[in-house]
mmCIF file with all atom_site columns, C-alpha atoms in Angstrom:
data_model
loop_
_atom_site.group_PDB
_atom_site.id
_atom_site.type_symbol
_atom_site.label_atom_id
_atom_site.label_alt_id
_atom_site.label_comp_id
_atom_site.label_asym_id
_atom_site.label_entity_id
_atom_site.label_seq_id
_atom_site.pdbx_PDB_ins_code
_atom_site.Cartn_x
_atom_site.Cartn_y
_atom_site.Cartn_z
_atom_site.occupancy
_atom_site.B_iso_or_equiv
_atom_site.pdbx_formal_charge
_atom_site.auth_seq_id
_atom_site.auth_comp_id
_atom_site.auth_asym_id
_atom_site.auth_atom_id
_atom_site.pdbx_PDB_model_num
ATOM 1   C CA . LEU A 1 1   ? 0.000   0.000  0.000   1.00 83.00 ? 1   LEU A CA 1
ATOM 2   C CA . ASN A 1 2   ? 2.811   2.348  0.875   1.00 89.00 ? 2   ASN A CA 1
ATOM 3   C CA . ASP A 1 3   ? 4.473   1.772  -2.501  1.00 92.00 ? 3   ASP A CA 1
ATOM 4   C CA . ARG A 1 4   ? 1.199   2.157  -4.427  1.00 92.00 ? 4   ARG A CA 1
ATOM 5   C CA . LEU A 1 5   ? 0.398   5.428  -2.669  1.00 94.00 ? 5   LEU A CA 1
ATOM 6   C CA . SER A 1 6   ? 3.952   6.619  -3.305  1.00 95.00 ? 6   SER A CA 1
ATOM 7   C CA . ALA A 1 7   ? 3.542   5.845  -7.023  1.00 95.00 ? 7   ALA A CA 1
ATOM 8   C CA . LEU A 1 8   ? 0.201   7.691  -7.112  1.00 95.00 ? 8   LEU A CA 1
ATOM 9   C CA . LEU A 1 9   ? 1.749   10.769 -5.521  1.00 95.00 ? 9   LEU A CA 1
ATOM 10  C CA . ARG A 1 10  ? 4.527   10.771 -8.136  1.00 95.00 ? 10  ARG A CA 1
ATOM 11  C CA . CYS A 1 11  ? 1.968   10.917 -10.980 1.00 93.00 ? 11  CYS A CA 1
ATOM 12  C CA . ASP A 1 12  ? 1.546   14.143 -12.874 1.00 90.00 ? 12  ASP A CA 1
ATOM 13  C CA . THR A 1 13  ? -1.618  16.106 -12.150 1.00 87.00 ? 13  THR A CA 1
ATOM 14  C CA . THR A 1 14  ? -3.685  14.631 -14.991 1.00 86.00 ? 14  THR A CA 1
ATOM 15  C CA . ASP A 1 15  ? -2.815  11.022 -14.104 1.00 91.00 ? 15  ASP A CA 1
ATOM 16  C CA . PHE A 1 16  ? -3.270  11.637 -10.373 1.00 91.00 ? 16  PHE A CA 1
ATOM 17  C CA . TRP A 1 17  ? -6.815  12.943 -10.872 1.00 89.00 ? 17  TRP A CA 1
ATOM 18  C CA . ALA A 1 18  ? -7.645  10.253 -13.447 1.00 90.00 ? 18  ALA A CA 1
ATOM 19  C CA . HIS A 1 19  ? -6.647  7.537  -10.958 1.00 93.00 ? 19  HIS A CA 1
ATOM 20  C CA . LEU A 1 20  ? -8.526  9.242  -8.154  1.00 91.00 ? 20  LEU A CA 1
ATOM 21  C CA . ALA A 1 21  ? -11.662 9.650  -10.278 1.00 91.00 ? 21  ALA A CA 1
ATOM 22  C CA . HIS A 1 22  ? -11.768 6.096  -11.626 1.00 92.00 ? 22  HIS A CA 1
ATOM 23  C CA . ASP A 1 23  ? -10.147 3.889  -8.969  1.00 93.00 ? 23  ASP A CA 1
ATOM 24  C CA . ASP A 1 24  ? -12.562 3.481  -6.058  1.00 91.00 ? 24  ASP A CA 1
ATOM 25  C CA . SER A 1 25  ? -9.951  1.554  -4.067  1.00 93.00 ? 25  SER A CA 1
ATOM 26  C CA . ILE A 1 26  ? -8.012  4.792  -3.444  1.00 93.00 ? 26  ILE A CA 1
ATOM 27  C CA . GLY A 1 27  ? -10.905 6.455  -1.636  1.00 91.00 ? 27  GLY A CA 1
ATOM 28  C CA . ARG A 1 28  ? -11.662 3.243  0.273   1.00 93.00 ? 28  ARG A CA 1
ATOM 29  C CA . PHE A 1 29  ? -8.022  2.923  1.311   1.00 94.00 ? 29  PHE A CA 1
ATOM 30  C CA . LEU A 1 30  ? -7.729  6.526  2.517   1.00 95.00 ? 30  LEU A CA 1
ATOM 31  C CA . ASP A 1 31  ? -10.986 6.271  4.468   1.00 93.00 ? 31  ASP A CA 1
ATOM 32  C CA . THR A 1 32  ? -10.118 2.869  5.962   1.00 94.00 ? 32  THR A CA 1
ATOM 33  C CA . TYR A 1 33  ? -6.639  4.068  6.906   1.00 95.00 ? 33  TYR A CA 1
ATOM 34  C CA . LEU A 1 34  ? -8.030  7.107  8.716   1.00 94.00 ? 34  LEU A CA 1
ATOM 35  C CA . GLN A 1 35  ? -10.600 4.988  10.548  1.00 92.00 ? 35  GLN A CA 1
ATOM 36  C CA . PHE A 1 36  ? -8.276  2.270  11.772  1.00 91.00 ? 36  PHE A CA 1
ATOM 37  C CA . VAL A 1 37  ? -4.785  3.713  12.110  1.00 91.00 ? 37  VAL A CA 1
ATOM 38  C CA . ARG A 1 38  ? -3.626  4.120  15.675  1.00 86.00 ? 38  ARG A CA 1
ATOM 39  C CA . LYS A 1 39  ? -4.233  7.727  16.755  1.00 81.00 ? 39  LYS A CA 1
ATOM 40  C CA . PRO A 1 40  ? -1.918  9.674  19.065  1.00 77.00 ? 40  PRO A CA 1
ATOM 41  C CA . HIS A 1 41  ? -4.405  9.392  21.947  1.00 73.00 ? 41  HIS A CA 1
ATOM 42  C CA . ASP A 1 42  ? -4.981  5.618  21.542  1.00 70.00 ? 42  ASP A CA 1
ATOM 43  C CA . VAL A 1 43  ? -3.751  3.449  24.369  1.00 65.00 ? 43  VAL A CA 1
ATOM 44  C CA . VAL A 1 44  ? -1.996  0.247  23.382  1.00 62.00 ? 44  VAL A CA 1
ATOM 45  C CA . PHE A 1 45  ? -2.433  -2.591 25.876  1.00 59.00 ? 45  PHE A CA 1
ATOM 46  C CA . ALA A 1 46  ? 0.120   -4.910 24.359  1.00 55.00 ? 46  ALA A CA 1
ATOM 47  C CA . ASP A 1 47  ? 3.608   -5.442 25.727  1.00 54.00 ? 47  ASP A CA 1
ATOM 48  C CA . PRO A 1 48  ? 4.113   -2.996 28.643  1.00 54.00 ? 48  PRO A CA 1
ATOM 49  C CA . THR A 1 49  ? 7.840   -2.856 27.874  1.00 56.00 ? 49  THR A CA 1
ATOM 50  C CA . SER A 1 50  ? 7.303   -1.720 24.281  1.00 56.00 ? 50  SER A CA 1
ATOM 51  C CA . GLN A 1 51  ? 7.717   1.924  23.384  1.00 59.00 ? 51  GLN A CA 1
ATOM 52  C CA . ASN A 1 52  ? 4.409   1.942  21.435  1.00 58.00 ? 52  ASN A CA 1
ATOM 53  C CA . SER A 1 53  ? 6.181   3.955  18.757  1.00 69.00 ? 53  SER A CA 1
ATOM 54  C CA . LEU A 1 54  ? 5.472   3.787  15.055  1.00 71.00 ? 54  LEU A CA 1
ATOM 55  C CA . SER A 1 55  ? 7.766   1.955  12.665  1.00 83.00 ? 55  SER A CA 1
ATOM 56  C CA . LEU A 1 56  ? 9.479   3.840  9.864   1.00 86.00 ? 56  LEU A CA 1
ATOM 57  C CA . ASP A 1 57  ? 7.030   2.260  7.383   1.00 89.00 ? 57  ASP A CA 1
ATOM 58  C CA . GLU A 1 58  ? 4.051   3.461  9.424   1.00 89.00 ? 58  GLU A CA 1
ATOM 59  C CA . VAL A 1 59  ? 5.466   6.979  9.581   1.00 89.00 ? 59  VAL A CA 1
ATOM 60  C CA . ALA A 1 60  ? 6.123   6.966  5.816   1.00 92.00 ? 60  ALA A CA 1
ATOM 61  C CA . LEU A 1 61  ? 2.578   5.770  5.110   1.00 94.00 ? 61  LEU A CA 1
ATOM 62  C CA . ALA A 1 62  ? 1.096   8.436  7.391   1.00 93.00 ? 62  ALA A CA 1
ATOM 63  C CA . LYS A 1 63  ? 3.081   11.132 5.548   1.00 95.00 ? 63  LYS A CA 1
ATOM 64  C CA . ARG A 1 64  ? 1.862   9.809  2.200   1.00 96.00 ? 64  ARG A CA 1
ATOM 65  C CA . VAL A 1 65  ? -1.760  9.764  3.344   1.00 96.00 ? 65  VAL A CA 1
ATOM 66  C CA . PHE A 1 66  ? -1.412  13.379 4.480   1.00 96.00 ? 66  PHE A CA 1
ATOM 67  C CA . SER A 1 67  ? 0.279   14.243 1.169   1.00 96.00 ? 67  SER A CA 1
ATOM 68  C CA . ALA A 1 68  ? -2.534  12.603 -0.807  1.00 95.00 ? 68  ALA A CA 1
ATOM 69  C CA . PHE A 1 69  ? -5.152  14.700 0.983   1.00 94.00 ? 69  PHE A CA 1
ATOM 70  C CA . ARG A 1 70  ? -2.935  17.777 0.630   1.00 94.00 ? 70  ARG A CA 1
ATOM 71  C CA . ARG A 1 71  ? -2.696  17.203 -3.117  1.00 91.00 ? 71  ARG A CA 1
ATOM 72  C CA . ILE A 1 72  ? -6.451  16.744 -3.392  1.00 90.00 ? 72  ILE A CA 1
ATOM 73  C CA . ALA A 1 73  ? -6.963  20.045 -1.587  1.00 88.00 ? 73  ALA A CA 1
ATOM 74  C CA . ASP A 1 74  ? -4.177  22.034 -3.289  1.00 86.00 ? 74  ASP A CA 1
ATOM 75  C CA . LEU A 1 75  ? -5.853  24.488 -5.643  1.00 76.00 ? 75  LEU A CA 1
ATOM 76  C CA . ALA A 1 76  ? -2.507  26.047 -6.541  1.00 77.00 ? 76  ALA A CA 1
ATOM 77  C CA . GLU A 1 77  ? -1.167  22.838 -8.129  1.00 73.00 ? 77  GLU A CA 1
ATOM 78  C CA . THR A 1 78  ? -0.079  23.432 -11.712 1.00 64.00 ? 78  THR A CA 1
ATOM 79  C CA . SER A 1 79  ? -2.545  22.052 -14.283 1.00 65.00 ? 79  SER A CA 1
ATOM 80  C CA . ALA A 1 80  ? -4.934  21.243 -11.466 1.00 60.00 ? 80  ALA A CA 1
ATOM 81  C CA . GLN A 1 81  ? -8.455  20.194 -12.272 1.00 64.00 ? 81  GLN A CA 1
ATOM 82  C CA . ALA A 1 82  ? -11.124 22.839 -11.865 1.00 76.00 ? 82  ALA A CA 1
ATOM 83  C CA . VAL A 1 83  ? -12.538 23.183 -8.361  1.00 75.00 ? 83  VAL A CA 1
ATOM 84  C CA . GLU A 1 84  ? -15.873 21.723 -9.502  1.00 77.00 ? 84  GLU A CA 1
ATOM 85  C CA . VAL A 1 85  ? -14.147 18.618 -10.907 1.00 81.00 ? 85  VAL A CA 1
ATOM 86  C CA . ARG A 1 86  ? -12.181 18.191 -7.673  1.00 82.00 ? 86  ARG A CA 1
ATOM 87  C CA . ARG A 1 87  ? -15.392 18.574 -5.686  1.00 82.00 ? 87  ARG A CA 1
ATOM 88  C CA . LEU A 1 88  ? -17.173 15.928 -7.747  1.00 85.00 ? 88  LEU A CA 1
ATOM 89  C CA . VAL A 1 89  ? -14.273 13.476 -7.426  1.00 87.00 ? 89  VAL A CA 1
ATOM 90  C CA . ALA A 1 90  ? -13.879 14.134 -3.685  1.00 84.00 ? 90  ALA A CA 1
ATOM 91  C CA . MET A 1 91  ? -17.616 13.597 -3.151  1.00 83.00 ? 91  MET A CA 1
ATOM 92  C CA . LYS A 1 92  ? -17.677 10.457 -5.344  1.00 85.00 ? 92  LYS A CA 1
ATOM 93  C CA . GLN A 1 93  ? -14.776 8.989  -3.388  1.00 86.00 ? 93  GLN A CA 1
ATOM 94  C CA . ILE A 1 94  ? -16.291 10.179 -0.076  1.00 85.00 ? 94  ILE A CA 1
ATOM 95  C CA . LEU A 1 95  ? -13.084 12.006 0.829   1.00 86.00 ? 95  LEU A CA 1
ATOM 96  C CA . VAL A 1 96  ? -14.580 15.055 2.533   1.00 87.00 ? 96  VAL A CA 1
ATOM 97  C CA . THR A 1 97  ? -17.002 14.112 5.293   1.00 85.00 ? 97  THR A CA 1
ATOM 98  C CA . PRO A 1 98  ? -17.184 15.120 8.933   1.00 85.00 ? 98  PRO A CA 1
ATOM 99  C CA . ALA A 1 99  ? -15.702 11.738 9.886   1.00 87.00 ? 99  ALA A CA 1
ATOM 100 C CA . VAL A 1 100 ? -12.746 12.119 7.504   1.00 91.00 ? 100 VAL A CA 1
ATOM 101 C CA . LEU A 1 101 ? -12.080 15.686 8.643   1.00 90.00 ? 101 LEU A CA 1
ATOM 102 C CA . LEU A 1 102 ? -12.202 14.698 12.315  1.00 89.00 ? 102 LEU A CA 1
ATOM 103 C CA . ASP A 1 103 ? -9.864  11.758 11.649  1.00 92.00 ? 103 ASP A CA 1
ATOM 104 C CA . LEU A 1 104 ? -7.408  14.031 9.810   1.00 93.00 ? 104 LEU A CA 1
ATOM 105 C CA . VAL A 1 105 ? -7.414  16.514 12.700  1.00 91.00 ? 105 VAL A CA 1
ATOM 106 C CA . THR A 1 106 ? -7.063  13.767 15.305  1.00 90.00 ? 106 THR A CA 1
ATOM 107 C CA . LEU A 1 107 ? -4.242  12.017 13.492  1.00 92.00 ? 107 LEU A CA 1
ATOM 108 C CA . PHE A 1 108 ? -2.186  14.894 12.124  1.00 93.00 ? 108 PHE A CA 1
ATOM 109 C CA . GLY A 1 109 ? -3.222  17.906 14.199  1.00 91.00 ? 109 GLY A CA 1
ATOM 110 C CA . PRO A 1 110 ? -1.166  17.230 17.340  1.00 89.00 ? 110 PRO A CA 1
ATOM 111 C CA . ASP A 1 111 ? 2.140   17.142 15.436  1.00 89.00 ? 111 ASP A CA 1
ATOM 112 C CA . ASN A 1 112 ? 1.358   19.573 12.632  1.00 89.00 ? 112 ASN A CA 1
ATOM 113 C CA . GLY A 1 113 ? -1.458  21.904 13.638  1.00 89.00 ? 113 GLY A CA 1
ATOM 114 C CA . ASP A 1 114 ? -0.962  24.676 11.071  1.00 92.00 ? 114 ASP A CA 1
ATOM 115 C CA . ALA A 1 115 ? -0.639  22.361 8.068   1.00 93.00 ? 115 ALA A CA 1
ATOM 116 C CA . THR A 1 116 ? -3.601  20.290 9.254   1.00 93.00 ? 116 THR A CA 1
ATOM 117 C CA . ARG A 1 117 ? -5.705  23.419 9.745   1.00 91.00 ? 117 ARG A CA 1
ATOM 118 C CA . ARG A 1 118 ? -4.895  24.587 6.192   1.00 91.00 ? 118 ARG A CA 1
ATOM 119 C CA . LEU A 1 119 ? -5.603  21.107 4.802   1.00 92.00 ? 119 LEU A CA 1
ATOM 120 C CA . VAL A 1 120 ? -9.015  20.862 6.449   1.00 91.00 ? 120 VAL A CA 1
ATOM 121 C CA . SER A 1 121 ? -9.887  24.413 5.420   1.00 89.00 ? 121 SER A CA 1
ATOM 122 C CA . ASP A 1 122 ? -8.939  23.707 1.797   1.00 89.00 ? 122 ASP A CA 1
ATOM 123 C CA . LEU A 1 123 ? -10.847 20.395 1.758   1.00 89.00 ? 123 LEU A CA 1
ATOM 124 C CA . VAL A 1 124 ? -13.952 22.143 3.090   1.00 87.00 ? 124 VAL A CA 1
ATOM 125 C CA . SER A 1 125 ? -13.550 24.863 0.437   1.00 84.00 ? 125 SER A CA 1
ATOM 126 C CA . ILE A 1 126 ? -13.447 22.233 -2.293  1.00 82.00 ? 126 ILE A CA 1
ATOM 127 C CA . ALA A 1 127 ? -16.373 20.284 -0.846  1.00 81.00 ? 127 ALA A CA 1
ATOM 128 C CA . ASP A 1 128 ? -18.534 23.380 -0.542  1.00 79.00 ? 128 ASP A CA 1
ATOM 129 C CA . ALA A 1 129 ? -17.638 24.834 -3.963  1.00 73.00 ? 129 ALA A CA 1
ATOM 130 C CA . GLY A 1 130 ? -20.288 24.980 -6.675  1.00 62.00 ? 130 GLY A CA 1
ATOM 131 C CA . GLY A 1 131 ? -22.746 22.207 -7.223  1.00 54.00 ? 131 GLY A CA 1
ATOM 132 C CA . ASP A 1 132 ? -26.523 22.211 -7.256  1.00 53.00 ? 132 ASP A CA 1
ATOM 133 C CA . LYS A 1 133 ? -27.484 23.561 -3.832  1.00 52.00 ? 133 LYS A CA 1
ATOM 134 C CA . THR A 1 134 ? -30.841 21.758 -3.989  1.00 50.00 ? 134 THR A CA 1
ATOM 135 C CA . ASP A 1 135 ? -29.171 18.372 -4.318  1.00 52.00 ? 135 ASP A CA 1
ATOM 136 C CA . LYS A 1 136 ? -29.114 16.658 -0.889  1.00 48.00 ? 136 LYS A CA 1
ATOM 137 C CA . GLU A 1 137 ? -25.876 14.852 -1.788  1.00 51.00 ? 137 GLU A CA 1
ATOM 138 C CA . ASN A 1 138 ? -24.114 18.204 -2.260  1.00 50.00 ? 138 ASN A CA 1
ATOM 139 C CA . ASP A 1 139 ? -24.916 19.661 1.172   1.00 63.00 ? 139 ASP A CA 1
ATOM 140 C CA . SER A 1 140 ? -22.088 21.665 2.645   1.00 69.00 ? 140 SER A CA 1
ATOM 141 C CA . VAL A 1 141 ? -19.759 20.021 5.120   1.00 69.00 ? 141 VAL A CA 1
ATOM 142 C CA . GLY A 1 142 ? -21.166 22.384 7.764   1.00 67.00 ? 142 GLY A CA 1
ATOM 143 C CA . GLN A 1 143 ? -24.670 21.099 7.039   1.00 69.00 ? 143 GLN A CA 1
ATOM 144 C CA . LYS A 1 144 ? -23.393 17.517 7.363   1.00 69.00 ? 144 LYS A CA 1
ATOM 145 C CA . PHE A 1 145 ? -21.848 18.356 10.750  1.00 68.00 ? 145 PHE A CA 1
ATOM 146 C CA . ALA A 1 146 ? -25.147 19.938 11.844  1.00 68.00 ? 146 ALA A CA 1
ATOM 147 C CA . ALA A 1 147 ? -27.137 16.901 10.698  1.00 70.00 ? 147 ALA A CA 1
ATOM 148 C CA . ALA A 1 148 ? -24.751 14.587 12.555  1.00 70.00 ? 148 ALA A CA 1
ATOM 149 C CA . GLY A 1 149 ? -25.144 16.729 15.668  1.00 69.00 ? 149 GLY A CA 1
ATOM 150 C CA . GLU A 1 150 ? -28.927 16.468 15.436  1.00 74.00 ? 150 GLU A CA 1
ATOM 151 C CA . ARG A 1 151 ? -28.727 12.663 15.147  1.00 75.00 ? 151 ARG A CA 1
ATOM 152 C CA . ILE A 1 152 ? -26.354 12.492 18.132  1.00 76.00 ? 152 ILE A CA 1
ATOM 153 C CA . ALA A 1 153 ? -28.691 14.704 20.194  1.00 75.00 ? 153 ALA A CA 1
ATOM 154 C CA . GLN A 1 154 ? -31.673 12.495 19.293  1.00 78.00 ? 154 GLN A CA 1
ATOM 155 C CA . ASN A 1 155 ? -29.698 9.405  20.266  1.00 80.00 ? 155 ASN A CA 1
ATOM 156 C CA . LEU A 1 156 ? -28.700 10.954 23.604  1.00 80.00 ? 156 LEU A CA 1
ATOM 157 C CA . HIS A 1 157 ? -32.342 11.829 24.358  1.00 80.00 ? 157 HIS A CA 1
ATOM 158 C CA . GLN A 1 158 ? -33.440 8.277  23.512  1.00 85.00 ? 158 GLN A CA 1
ATOM 159 C CA . THR A 1 159 ? -30.682 6.823  25.690  1.00 86.00 ? 159 THR A CA 1
ATOM 160 C CA . ALA A 1 160 ? -31.597 9.132  28.590  1.00 84.00 ? 160 ALA A CA 1
ATOM 161 C CA . ASP A 1 161 ? -35.269 8.133  28.258  1.00 85.00 ? 161 ASP A CA 1
ATOM 162 C CA . ARG A 1 162 ? -34.315 4.435  28.383  1.00 86.00 ? 162 ARG A CA 1
ATOM 163 C CA . VAL A 1 163 ? -32.128 4.952  31.450  1.00 87.00 ? 163 VAL A CA 1
ATOM 164 C CA . VAL A 1 164 ? -34.866 6.875  33.279  1.00 87.00 ? 164 VAL A CA 1
ATOM 165 C CA . THR A 1 165 ? -37.404 4.181  32.367  1.00 88.00 ? 165 THR A CA 1
ATOM 166 C CA . LEU A 1 166 ? -35.078 1.441  33.631  1.00 85.00 ? 166 LEU A CA 1
ATOM 167 C CA . VAL A 1 167 ? -34.515 3.278  36.920  1.00 84.00 ? 167 VAL A CA 1
ATOM 168 C CA . ILE A 1 168 ? -38.249 3.828  37.403  1.00 86.00 ? 168 ILE A CA 1
ATOM 169 C CA . ASP A 1 169 ? -39.068 0.212  36.514  1.00 83.00 ? 169 ASP A CA 1
ATOM 170 C CA . ASP A 1 170 ? -36.365 -0.965 38.893  1.00 78.00 ? 170 ASP A CA 1
ATOM 171 C CA . GLY A 1 171 ? -37.841 1.112  41.691  1.00 73.00 ? 171 GLY A CA 1
ATOM 172 C CA . GLY A 1 172 ? -34.885 3.513  41.820  1.00 60.00 ? 172 GLY A CA 1
ATOM 173 C CA . ASP A 1 173 ? -32.556 0.889  43.347  1.00 62.00 ? 173 ASP A CA 1
ATOM 174 C CA . THR A 1 174 ? -30.045 0.917  40.511  1.00 53.00 ? 174 THR A CA 1
#
């Protein structure tokens, strides 16, 4: 994976965007990596004598993942696709969602806050550029965060109702 991502990053702009637009495995890989890579705040309960540090390969892969997102978001890249094309590809590959943005911040923010802030800002700019504003699929990232917040609030209310019901049914002895 590390070698394949390295090769993708070495592609010229046209080839990079062609691969990104037509190879669904790239988006799946980036999303899966962000979901499952060990984050700086994760606790590892393996060997207590280990240093829990990343290998050189893991560090190289993390840098390449960051570089891939940076290249997707870089509007100043020579011969870059139009913002609307980038937006369509990023949305097709599901590369700019609240979950992805939070994972990027969690993973890269502690060690590289300024670059991560610029990356997230640029990704949001691409995601929110153009498009048919009436199309539900093209909602802004802010709207997606708001919708997620509403679902979380509903879930918390439902959970609180269940807990109160359980306590009442149990006679308050819990």
